[in-house]
Structures are given as C-alpha cells and as structure tokens.
Coordinates of C-alpha atoms in Angstrom, one line a residue:
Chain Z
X340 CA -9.2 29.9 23.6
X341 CA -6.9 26.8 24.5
X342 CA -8.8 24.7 22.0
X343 CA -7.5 27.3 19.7
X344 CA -3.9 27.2 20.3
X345 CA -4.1 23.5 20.7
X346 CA -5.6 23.5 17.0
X347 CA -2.3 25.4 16.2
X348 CA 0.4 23.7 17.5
X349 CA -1.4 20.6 15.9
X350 CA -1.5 22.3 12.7
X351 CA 2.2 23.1 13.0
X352 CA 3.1 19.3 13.1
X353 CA 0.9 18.5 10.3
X354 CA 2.4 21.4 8.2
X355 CA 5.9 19.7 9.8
X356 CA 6.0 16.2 8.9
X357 CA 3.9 15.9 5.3
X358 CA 6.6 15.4 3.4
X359 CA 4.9 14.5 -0.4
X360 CA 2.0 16.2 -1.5
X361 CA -1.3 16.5 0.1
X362 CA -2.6 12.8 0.7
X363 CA 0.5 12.3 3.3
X364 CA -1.2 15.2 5.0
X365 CA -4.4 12.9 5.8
X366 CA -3.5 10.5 8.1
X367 CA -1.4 13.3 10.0
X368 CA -4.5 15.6 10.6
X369 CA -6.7 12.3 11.2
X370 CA -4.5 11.7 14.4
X371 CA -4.0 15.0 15.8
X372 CA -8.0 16.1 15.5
X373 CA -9.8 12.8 15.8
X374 CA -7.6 10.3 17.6
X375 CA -5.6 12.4 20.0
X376 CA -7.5 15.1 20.7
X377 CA -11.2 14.2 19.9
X378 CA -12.7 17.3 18.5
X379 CA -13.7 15.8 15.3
X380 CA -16.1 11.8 14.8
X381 CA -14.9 10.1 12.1
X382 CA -17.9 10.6 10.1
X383 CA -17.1 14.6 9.8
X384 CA -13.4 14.4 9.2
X385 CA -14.9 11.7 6.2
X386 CA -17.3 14.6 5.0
X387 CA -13.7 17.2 5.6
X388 CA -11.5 14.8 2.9
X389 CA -14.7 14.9 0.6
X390 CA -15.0 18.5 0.3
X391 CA -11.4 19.5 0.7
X392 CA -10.8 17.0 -2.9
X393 CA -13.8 19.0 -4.7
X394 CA -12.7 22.4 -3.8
X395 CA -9.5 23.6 -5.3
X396 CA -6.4 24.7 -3.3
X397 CA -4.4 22.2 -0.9
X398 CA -5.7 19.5 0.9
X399 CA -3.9 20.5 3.8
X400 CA -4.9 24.2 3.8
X401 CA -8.5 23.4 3.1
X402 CA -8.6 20.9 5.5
X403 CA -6.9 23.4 8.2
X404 CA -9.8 26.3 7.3
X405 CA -12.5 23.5 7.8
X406 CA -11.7 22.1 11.0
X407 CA -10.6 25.9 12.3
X408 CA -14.0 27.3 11.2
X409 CA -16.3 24.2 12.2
X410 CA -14.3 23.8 15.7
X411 CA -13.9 27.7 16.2
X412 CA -17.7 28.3 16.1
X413 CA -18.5 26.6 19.3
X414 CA -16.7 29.4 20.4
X415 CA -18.8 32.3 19.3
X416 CA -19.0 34.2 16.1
X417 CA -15.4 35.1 16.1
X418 CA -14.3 32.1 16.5
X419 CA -14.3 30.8 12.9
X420 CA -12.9 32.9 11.1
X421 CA -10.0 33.1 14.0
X422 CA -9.7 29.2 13.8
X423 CA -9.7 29.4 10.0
X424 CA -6.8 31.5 10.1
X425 CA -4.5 29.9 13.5
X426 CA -4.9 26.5 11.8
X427 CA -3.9 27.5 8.1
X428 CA -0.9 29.6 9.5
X429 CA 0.4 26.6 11.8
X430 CA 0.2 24.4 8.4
X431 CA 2.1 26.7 6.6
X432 CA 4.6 28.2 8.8
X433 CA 6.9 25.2 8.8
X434 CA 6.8 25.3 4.8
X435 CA 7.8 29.1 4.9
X436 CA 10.9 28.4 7.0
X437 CA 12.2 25.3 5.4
X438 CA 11.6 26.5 2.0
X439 CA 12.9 29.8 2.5
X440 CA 16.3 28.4 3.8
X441 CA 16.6 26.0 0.9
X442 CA 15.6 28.6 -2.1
X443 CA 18.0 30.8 -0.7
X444 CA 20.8 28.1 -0.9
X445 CA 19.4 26.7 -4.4
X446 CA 19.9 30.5 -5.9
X447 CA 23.5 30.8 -4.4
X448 CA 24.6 27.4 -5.5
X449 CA 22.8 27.0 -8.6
X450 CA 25.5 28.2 -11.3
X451 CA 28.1 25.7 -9.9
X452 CA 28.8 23.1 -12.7
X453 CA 29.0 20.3 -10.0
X454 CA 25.3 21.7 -8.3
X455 CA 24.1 21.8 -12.1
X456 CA 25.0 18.1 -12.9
X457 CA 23.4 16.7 -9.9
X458 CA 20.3 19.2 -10.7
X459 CA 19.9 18.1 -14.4
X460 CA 19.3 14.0 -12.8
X461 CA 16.7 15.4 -11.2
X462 CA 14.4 17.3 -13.7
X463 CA 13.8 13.9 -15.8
X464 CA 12.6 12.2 -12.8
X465 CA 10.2 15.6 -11.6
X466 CA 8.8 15.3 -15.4
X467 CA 7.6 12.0 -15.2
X468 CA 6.2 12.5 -11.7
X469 CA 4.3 15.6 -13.2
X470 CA 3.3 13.2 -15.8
X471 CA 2.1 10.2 -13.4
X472 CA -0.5 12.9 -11.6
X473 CA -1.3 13.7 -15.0
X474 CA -2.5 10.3 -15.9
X475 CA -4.4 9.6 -12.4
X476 CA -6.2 12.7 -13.0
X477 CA -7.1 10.8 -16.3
X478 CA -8.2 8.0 -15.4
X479 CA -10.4 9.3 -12.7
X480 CA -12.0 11.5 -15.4
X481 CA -12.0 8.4 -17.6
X482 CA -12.8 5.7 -15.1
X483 CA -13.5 7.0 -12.0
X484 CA -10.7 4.6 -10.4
X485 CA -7.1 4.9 -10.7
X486 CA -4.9 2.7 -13.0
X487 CA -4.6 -0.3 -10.5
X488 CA -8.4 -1.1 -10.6
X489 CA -10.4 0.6 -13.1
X490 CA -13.1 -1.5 -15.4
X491 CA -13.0 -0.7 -19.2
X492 CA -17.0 -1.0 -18.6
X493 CA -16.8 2.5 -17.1
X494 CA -15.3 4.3 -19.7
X495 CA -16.9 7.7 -20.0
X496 CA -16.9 9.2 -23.7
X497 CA -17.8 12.7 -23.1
X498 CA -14.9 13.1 -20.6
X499 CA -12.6 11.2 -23.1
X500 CA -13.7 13.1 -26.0
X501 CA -13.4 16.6 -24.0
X502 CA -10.0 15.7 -23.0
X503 CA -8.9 15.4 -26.7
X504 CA -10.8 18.6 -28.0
X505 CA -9.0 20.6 -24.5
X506 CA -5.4 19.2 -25.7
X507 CA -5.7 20.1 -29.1
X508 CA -6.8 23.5 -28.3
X509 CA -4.1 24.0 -25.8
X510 CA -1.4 22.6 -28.5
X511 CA -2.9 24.6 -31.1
X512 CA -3.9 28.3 -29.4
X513 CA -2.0 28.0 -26.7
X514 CA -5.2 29.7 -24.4
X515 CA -4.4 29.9 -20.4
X516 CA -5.0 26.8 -18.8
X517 CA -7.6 28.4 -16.3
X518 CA -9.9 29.6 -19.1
X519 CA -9.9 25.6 -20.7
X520 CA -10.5 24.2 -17.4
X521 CA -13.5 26.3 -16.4
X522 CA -14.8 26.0 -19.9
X523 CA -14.0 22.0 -19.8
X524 CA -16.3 22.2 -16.5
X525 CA -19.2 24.1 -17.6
X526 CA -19.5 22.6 -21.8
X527 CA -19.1 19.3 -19.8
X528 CA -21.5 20.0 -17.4
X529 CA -24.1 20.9 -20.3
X530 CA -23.2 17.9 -22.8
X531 CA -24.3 16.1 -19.6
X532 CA -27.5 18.0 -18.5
X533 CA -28.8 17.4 -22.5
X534 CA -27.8 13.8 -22.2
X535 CA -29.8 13.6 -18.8
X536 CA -32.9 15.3 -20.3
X537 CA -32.9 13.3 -23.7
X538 CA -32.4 9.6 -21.9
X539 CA -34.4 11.1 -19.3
X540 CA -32.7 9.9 -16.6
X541 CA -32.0 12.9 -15.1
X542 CA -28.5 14.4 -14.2
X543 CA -27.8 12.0 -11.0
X544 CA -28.2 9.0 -13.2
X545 CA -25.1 10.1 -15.2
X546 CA -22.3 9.8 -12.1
Chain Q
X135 CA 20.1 36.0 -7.7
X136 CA 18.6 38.1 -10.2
X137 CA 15.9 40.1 -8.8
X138 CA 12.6 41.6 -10.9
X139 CA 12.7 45.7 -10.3
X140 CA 10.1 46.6 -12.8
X141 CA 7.2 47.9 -10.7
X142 CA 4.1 46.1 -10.5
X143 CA 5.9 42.5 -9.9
X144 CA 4.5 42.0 -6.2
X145 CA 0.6 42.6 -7.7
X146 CA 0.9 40.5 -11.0
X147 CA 2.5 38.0 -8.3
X148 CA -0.3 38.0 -5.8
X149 CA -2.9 37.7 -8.5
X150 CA -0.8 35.1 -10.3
X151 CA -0.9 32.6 -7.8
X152 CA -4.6 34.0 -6.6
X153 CA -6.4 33.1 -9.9
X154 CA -4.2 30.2 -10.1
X155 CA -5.0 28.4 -6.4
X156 CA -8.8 29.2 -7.3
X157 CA -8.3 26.4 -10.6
X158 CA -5.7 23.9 -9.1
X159 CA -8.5 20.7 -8.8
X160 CA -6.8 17.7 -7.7
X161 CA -3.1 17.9 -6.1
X162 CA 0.2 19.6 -6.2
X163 CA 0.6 18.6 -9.4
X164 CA -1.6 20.6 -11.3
X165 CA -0.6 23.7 -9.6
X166 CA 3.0 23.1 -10.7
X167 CA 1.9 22.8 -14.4
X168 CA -0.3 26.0 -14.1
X169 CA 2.7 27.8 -13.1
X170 CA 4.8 26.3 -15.1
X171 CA 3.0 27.8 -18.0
X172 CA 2.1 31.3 -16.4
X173 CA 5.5 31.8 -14.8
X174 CA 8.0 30.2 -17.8
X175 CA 5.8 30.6 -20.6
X176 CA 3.6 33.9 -20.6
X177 CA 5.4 35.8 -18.1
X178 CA 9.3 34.4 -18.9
X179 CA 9.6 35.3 -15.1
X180 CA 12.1 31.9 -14.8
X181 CA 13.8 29.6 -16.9
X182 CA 12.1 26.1 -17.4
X183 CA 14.5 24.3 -15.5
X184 CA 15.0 26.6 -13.3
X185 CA 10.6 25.6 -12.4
X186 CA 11.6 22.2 -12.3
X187 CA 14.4 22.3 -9.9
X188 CA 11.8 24.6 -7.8
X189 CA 9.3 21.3 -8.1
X190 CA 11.9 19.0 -6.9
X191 CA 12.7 21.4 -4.0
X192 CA 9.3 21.7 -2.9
X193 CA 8.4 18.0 -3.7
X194 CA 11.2 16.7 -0.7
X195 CA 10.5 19.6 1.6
X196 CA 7.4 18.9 4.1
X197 CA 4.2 20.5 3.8
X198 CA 1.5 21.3 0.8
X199 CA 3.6 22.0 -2.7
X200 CA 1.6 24.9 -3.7
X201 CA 2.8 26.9 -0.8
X202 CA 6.5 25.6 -0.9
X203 CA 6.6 26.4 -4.4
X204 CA 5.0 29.9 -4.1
X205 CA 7.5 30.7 -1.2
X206 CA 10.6 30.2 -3.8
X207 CA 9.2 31.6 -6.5
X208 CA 8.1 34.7 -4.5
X209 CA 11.5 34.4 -2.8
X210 CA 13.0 34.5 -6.6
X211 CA 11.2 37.7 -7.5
X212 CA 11.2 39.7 -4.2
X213 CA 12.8 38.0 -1.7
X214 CA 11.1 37.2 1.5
X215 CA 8.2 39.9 0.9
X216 CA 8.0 38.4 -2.4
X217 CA 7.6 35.2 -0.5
X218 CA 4.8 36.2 1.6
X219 CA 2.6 37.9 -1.3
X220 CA 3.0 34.9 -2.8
X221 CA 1.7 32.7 -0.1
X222 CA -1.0 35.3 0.5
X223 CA -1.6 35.1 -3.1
X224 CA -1.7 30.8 -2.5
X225 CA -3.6 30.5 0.6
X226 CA -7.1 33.0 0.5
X227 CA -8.3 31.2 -2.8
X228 CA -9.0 28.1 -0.5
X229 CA -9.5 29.7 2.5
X230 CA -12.5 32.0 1.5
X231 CA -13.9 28.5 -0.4
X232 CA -13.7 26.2 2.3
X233 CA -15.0 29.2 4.6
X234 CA -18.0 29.8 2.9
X235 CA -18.7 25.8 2.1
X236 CA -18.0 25.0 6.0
X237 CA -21.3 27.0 6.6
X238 CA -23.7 24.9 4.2
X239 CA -21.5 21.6 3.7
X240 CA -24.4 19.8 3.2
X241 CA -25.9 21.2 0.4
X242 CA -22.8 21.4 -1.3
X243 CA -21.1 17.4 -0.6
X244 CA -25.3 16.3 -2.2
X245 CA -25.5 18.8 -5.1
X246 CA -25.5 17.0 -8.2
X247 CA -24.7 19.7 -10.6
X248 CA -21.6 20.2 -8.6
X249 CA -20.5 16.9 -8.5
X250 CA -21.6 16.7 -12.5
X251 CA -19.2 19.9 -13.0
X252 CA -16.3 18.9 -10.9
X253 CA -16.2 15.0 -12.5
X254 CA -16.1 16.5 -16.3
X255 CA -13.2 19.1 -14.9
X256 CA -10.5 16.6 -14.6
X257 CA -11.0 16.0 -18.6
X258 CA -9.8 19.6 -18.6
X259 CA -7.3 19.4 -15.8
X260 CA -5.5 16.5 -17.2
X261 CA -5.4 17.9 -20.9
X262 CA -3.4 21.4 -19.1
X263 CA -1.3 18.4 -17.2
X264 CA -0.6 16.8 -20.5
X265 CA 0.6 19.9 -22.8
X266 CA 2.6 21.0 -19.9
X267 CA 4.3 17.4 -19.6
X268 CA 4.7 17.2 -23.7
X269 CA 6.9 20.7 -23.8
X270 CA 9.0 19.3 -20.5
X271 CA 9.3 15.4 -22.5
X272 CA 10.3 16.9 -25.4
X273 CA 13.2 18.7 -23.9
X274 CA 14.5 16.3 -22.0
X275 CA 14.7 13.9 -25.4
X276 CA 16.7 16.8 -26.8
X277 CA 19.4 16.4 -24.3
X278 CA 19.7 13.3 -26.4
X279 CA 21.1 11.7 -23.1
X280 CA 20.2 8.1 -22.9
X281 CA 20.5 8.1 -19.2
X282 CA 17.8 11.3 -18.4
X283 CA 15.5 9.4 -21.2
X284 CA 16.1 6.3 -19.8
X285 CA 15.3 8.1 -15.9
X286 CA 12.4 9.8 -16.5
X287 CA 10.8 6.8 -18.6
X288 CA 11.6 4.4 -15.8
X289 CA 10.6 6.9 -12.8
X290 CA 7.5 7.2 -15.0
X291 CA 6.8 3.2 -14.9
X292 CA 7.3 3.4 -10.9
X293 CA 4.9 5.7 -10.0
X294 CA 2.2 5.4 -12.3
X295 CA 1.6 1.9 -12.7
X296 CA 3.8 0.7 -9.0
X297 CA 2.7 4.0 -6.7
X298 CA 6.1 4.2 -5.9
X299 CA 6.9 6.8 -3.3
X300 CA 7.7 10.9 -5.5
X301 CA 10.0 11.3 -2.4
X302 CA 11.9 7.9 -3.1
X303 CA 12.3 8.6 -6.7
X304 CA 13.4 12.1 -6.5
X305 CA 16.3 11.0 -3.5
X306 CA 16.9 7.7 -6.1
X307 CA 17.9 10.5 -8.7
X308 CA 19.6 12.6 -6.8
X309 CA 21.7 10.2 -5.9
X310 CA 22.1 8.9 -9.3
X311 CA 23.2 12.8 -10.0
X312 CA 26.1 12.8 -7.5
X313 CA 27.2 10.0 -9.1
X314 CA 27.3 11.0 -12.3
X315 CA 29.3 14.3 -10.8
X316 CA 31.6 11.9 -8.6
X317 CA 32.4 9.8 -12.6
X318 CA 33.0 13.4 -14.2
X319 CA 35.4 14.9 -11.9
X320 CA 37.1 11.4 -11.5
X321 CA 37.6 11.7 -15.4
X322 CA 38.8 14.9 -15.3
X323 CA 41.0 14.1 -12.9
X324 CA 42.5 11.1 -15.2
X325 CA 42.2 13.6 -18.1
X326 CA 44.9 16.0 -16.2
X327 CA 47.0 13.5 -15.0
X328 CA 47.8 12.5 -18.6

C-alpha cells in the first residue's frame, strides 16, 4: 500500500511542475519512477514512452495508468486498476486547482478593454504554435524525422498524397475531424497492405 | 460569466471531450484543434478567441493541456461540476487504452498493422491541424494589424524551424501585449491632456 501512495505523491509533482505539453512531462516521471525510487529499469519506462506516443490521450496521463497498473499488480489483482487510478488523479489534481483558479479570473476579467489588449497579443502567437505542432506532425507523417534532420530520400507519397485528399475534404465538406482521422488510418493502412502484397514485400517492409 | 442552462449540456460535454481524447494522436496540440472545431464551430458553445485565450491559459499553466483545457471549458459551461465531467470526459479514453494495452504490451509495441495504421494517421492528424490553423490565420490577417501578422509569422519561425520554448513565446507576447496597453493608455492620456 505505501508503494501506492508513494506512486501518488510522485504523480502529484509530475502533474505540478510540467509546465508545456507532454514531452516536459518525460524527464519528470523518468526521475521520480526510475532514478529516485527504482520501481521501473530503464528498458520498461523506454517500452512506457513508446506506447504512451501510439495511444491517444496525454502522455502524462497514459504514462501515469501504465506505471500504476504494471507497478500495482505486484500487489494483487486489485492493485492495477487502484494504481491506474492514484497515479492519474495525483497527475491531474494540480491541473484542476491551478486552472480552476485562473479560468475563474480569466471570465471575470475578460471584458476589460485593458485585459482584452494584452489578450489579443497573445492569440497570434497561440496560432502559430498550433501551427508549428501541425507541421511536426507532418513531417513525421512525411519523413519520419522532424524538420531539423529529415532526408528528402524518405519522403512517403501515400502519406503525402492522403494529407492533401484529408485537407481538401475537410475545406470542402467540412466532416468532423474524428471521422477523417480514423478513415485517414484505416484507407491508409489498406493503400499500404495492397502495396505490400503487389511488391511483395510484405507490410513490415513498408515502415 | 455566461453559463449554458439548456439541459443536456453536462452529457454532450462528457461525450465531447470522450470521443475526442479517444482521436487526439500526437500532443496537446491536436486536442486543441479538435475542440476548437467541435466547441466553436459545430456546437457555437464559445467564441474563437475566447478558445484561443483558453489555449494560451492552459499552454503556461503546469500539467497535460487536454486536461487544463477541459477544466475551463467545463468550468465555462457548468462551473466546477462542469469542470469535473469534463475531465472525466478527458481522462477514461486513455485510461481504459493504456489499461487494457498494459496487459499484452508486447504484442501490441511488435504489431505491424498497428504501427502501419498509426504512421499513415498523422497524414490525417495534420490535415485536421492544418484546416483548423487556416480559419485562425486567416482571422488574424483580417485584424489587418501589422504587428499580430508580424507576431504570429515570427513566433511561427521560432518554434518550428528553432524549437524555441511555447512557454517563452507566449510570456514574450504577453509582454509585448502590456506594452502595447502601457503605449495606449499613455496616448490617451496625452489625448486628454490636450
């Protein structure tokens, strides 16, 4: 049970000091769980960054249901799901308080002329940071590397061409962005599987 | 603070942000343009720059963005119960995932149809990223104000191509905002004095 509310309070300072999206997170939960407290090798907290990028959801929160659940089964068949749930709510109950406090002083403030000038300075700047993860995300579908070291060798045409055909569609019929990124996933996933079978190399040959 | 009273708001906000946490591959970032366009444009819940000051909010506060961003906007609709449906809403998605994966990680991490299937997604993710960031461009061109062009082209620059720090730029602009509210009162001032 103390492993558990040690997994907690760790969680809490994670949740507490990752300050700018979920790669600051990393390096936080990397010294609470493996260097300070030893419950995880390095070799599974690598196999707990791989899986918490290919799942959707926050790194930190999947990261924090991971650790809970693989640490809380040592502790019999409760423990997981127990561990799942301490570890997420220590990540997220700093969040809840800070935010909470701020949103209810952004809605208060918000029609003052003076809060709206200093407001409006910041909405070009949030754009083109919404923008920027745009274009990483691009350019790992592209590349498979960000924009600092990426090879024009690896350029992938069927991601290129499905990122065209999803960005018309989403100018033109305006669909929810869910359905076009499932359906991006599975007519990719097909265009590949028929590429495999006619060069015969197979699916794994493709990545 | 404008509250929504029509019944129903707390479920269509718990599923919102369910369905959405399910898709978000890939960052804060990509959660923040699904909202944008469930939360400004299908639902007209909030104004669009009402979601952007919401992202620069969440962006400087700690912790993951999805969950600071679902605790104002919940906050926005319901107050604090509105807050923690929302997070609700945000945090099972990825907890029941990573819950079931934990048990058969293996399998999973050396699945090549998986891997196939989540490489060919970010095409998708990054053309919903892209429509999203078009509609906000465009309306900051409209302002027609050289200096928000001239900031959100240059903040662009930094981050993409120099990996400059999202928290540095956002406290850059904001303090590039109370300055420009420190030059406008100081010309009103000159304005009355005359």
């Amino acid at each position: 049970m103390s492993l558990l509310i040690k997994l907690f309070f760790s969680f809490i300072q994670v949740g507490l000091f990752s300050v700018g999206g979920g790669y600051a997170a990393i390096p936080l939960i990397q010294a609470q769980v493996v260097d300070l407290h030893h419950l995880m090798t390095m070799e599974q907290f690598t196999d707990l960054i791989t899986i918490a990028e290919m799942t959707p959801g926050p790194i930190s929160i999947n990261s924090a249901t991971f650790v809970g659940t693989q640490l809380g089964w040592q502790l019999g068949a409760w423990g997981g799901p127990v561990g799942a749930i301490l570890c997420t709510l220590g990540c997220i109950i700093p969040s809840f308080i800070i935010c909470l406090t701020l949103a209810h002083f952004y809605y208060k403030y918000r029609s003052f002329s003076g809060v709206q000038t200093v407001l409006s300075a910041l909405r070009p700047a949030v754009v083109a940071l919404i923008g920027s993860a745009g274009t990483s995300i691009l350019m790992l579908g592209l590349f498979q590397a960000d924009i600092q070291s990426f090879h024009w060798a690896d350029f992938r045409w069927v991601e290129f061409i499905m990122f065209g055909v999803c960005l018309f569609i989403l100018r033109r019929f305006k669909p929810s962005a869910v359905a076009v990124i499932l359906g991006s996933g599975v007519v990719g996933t097909l265009i590949y599987l028929g590429i495999g079978a006619l060069t015969g190399q197979g699916i794994t040959g493709l990545l | 603070m404008k509250q929504e009273k029509t019944p129903g708001v707390l479920r269509k906000l718990f599923w919102s942000m369910f369905v959405l946490s399910a898709f978000t591959f890939g960052g804060g970032f990509v959660i923040v343009s699904l909202m944008k366009k469930k939360f400004v444009e299908e639902l007209k819940w909030l104004e669009e720059d009402e979601m952007l000051d919401v992202t620069a909010i969440t962006q400087s506060s700690p912790g993951p963005l999805p969950v600071n961003a679902s605790v104002i906007i919940g906050y926005r609709m319901r107050g604090v119960v509105g807050s923690l449906v929302a997070i609700l809403g945000t945090i099972l998605p990825p907890m029941i995932i990573i819950f079931i994966i934990s048990m058969c990680y293996e399998q999973f991490r050396t699945n090549p149809y998986i891997a196939v299937a989540l490489q060919v997604m970010r095409a998708g993710v990054a053309a919903v990223i892209f429509d999203v960031v078009i509609n906000l461009a465009k309306n900051v061109v409209k302002t027609r104000s050289i200096l928000y062009i001239a900031m959100m082209v240059i903040a662009f620059i930094l981050t993409c191509f120099f990996k400059v720090n999202a928290m540095l730029i956002i406290l850059s602009c904001l303090g590039i905002g109370i300055l420009d509210l420190l030059i406008d009162l100081y010309r009103k001032k000159g304005a009355a004095a005359k």
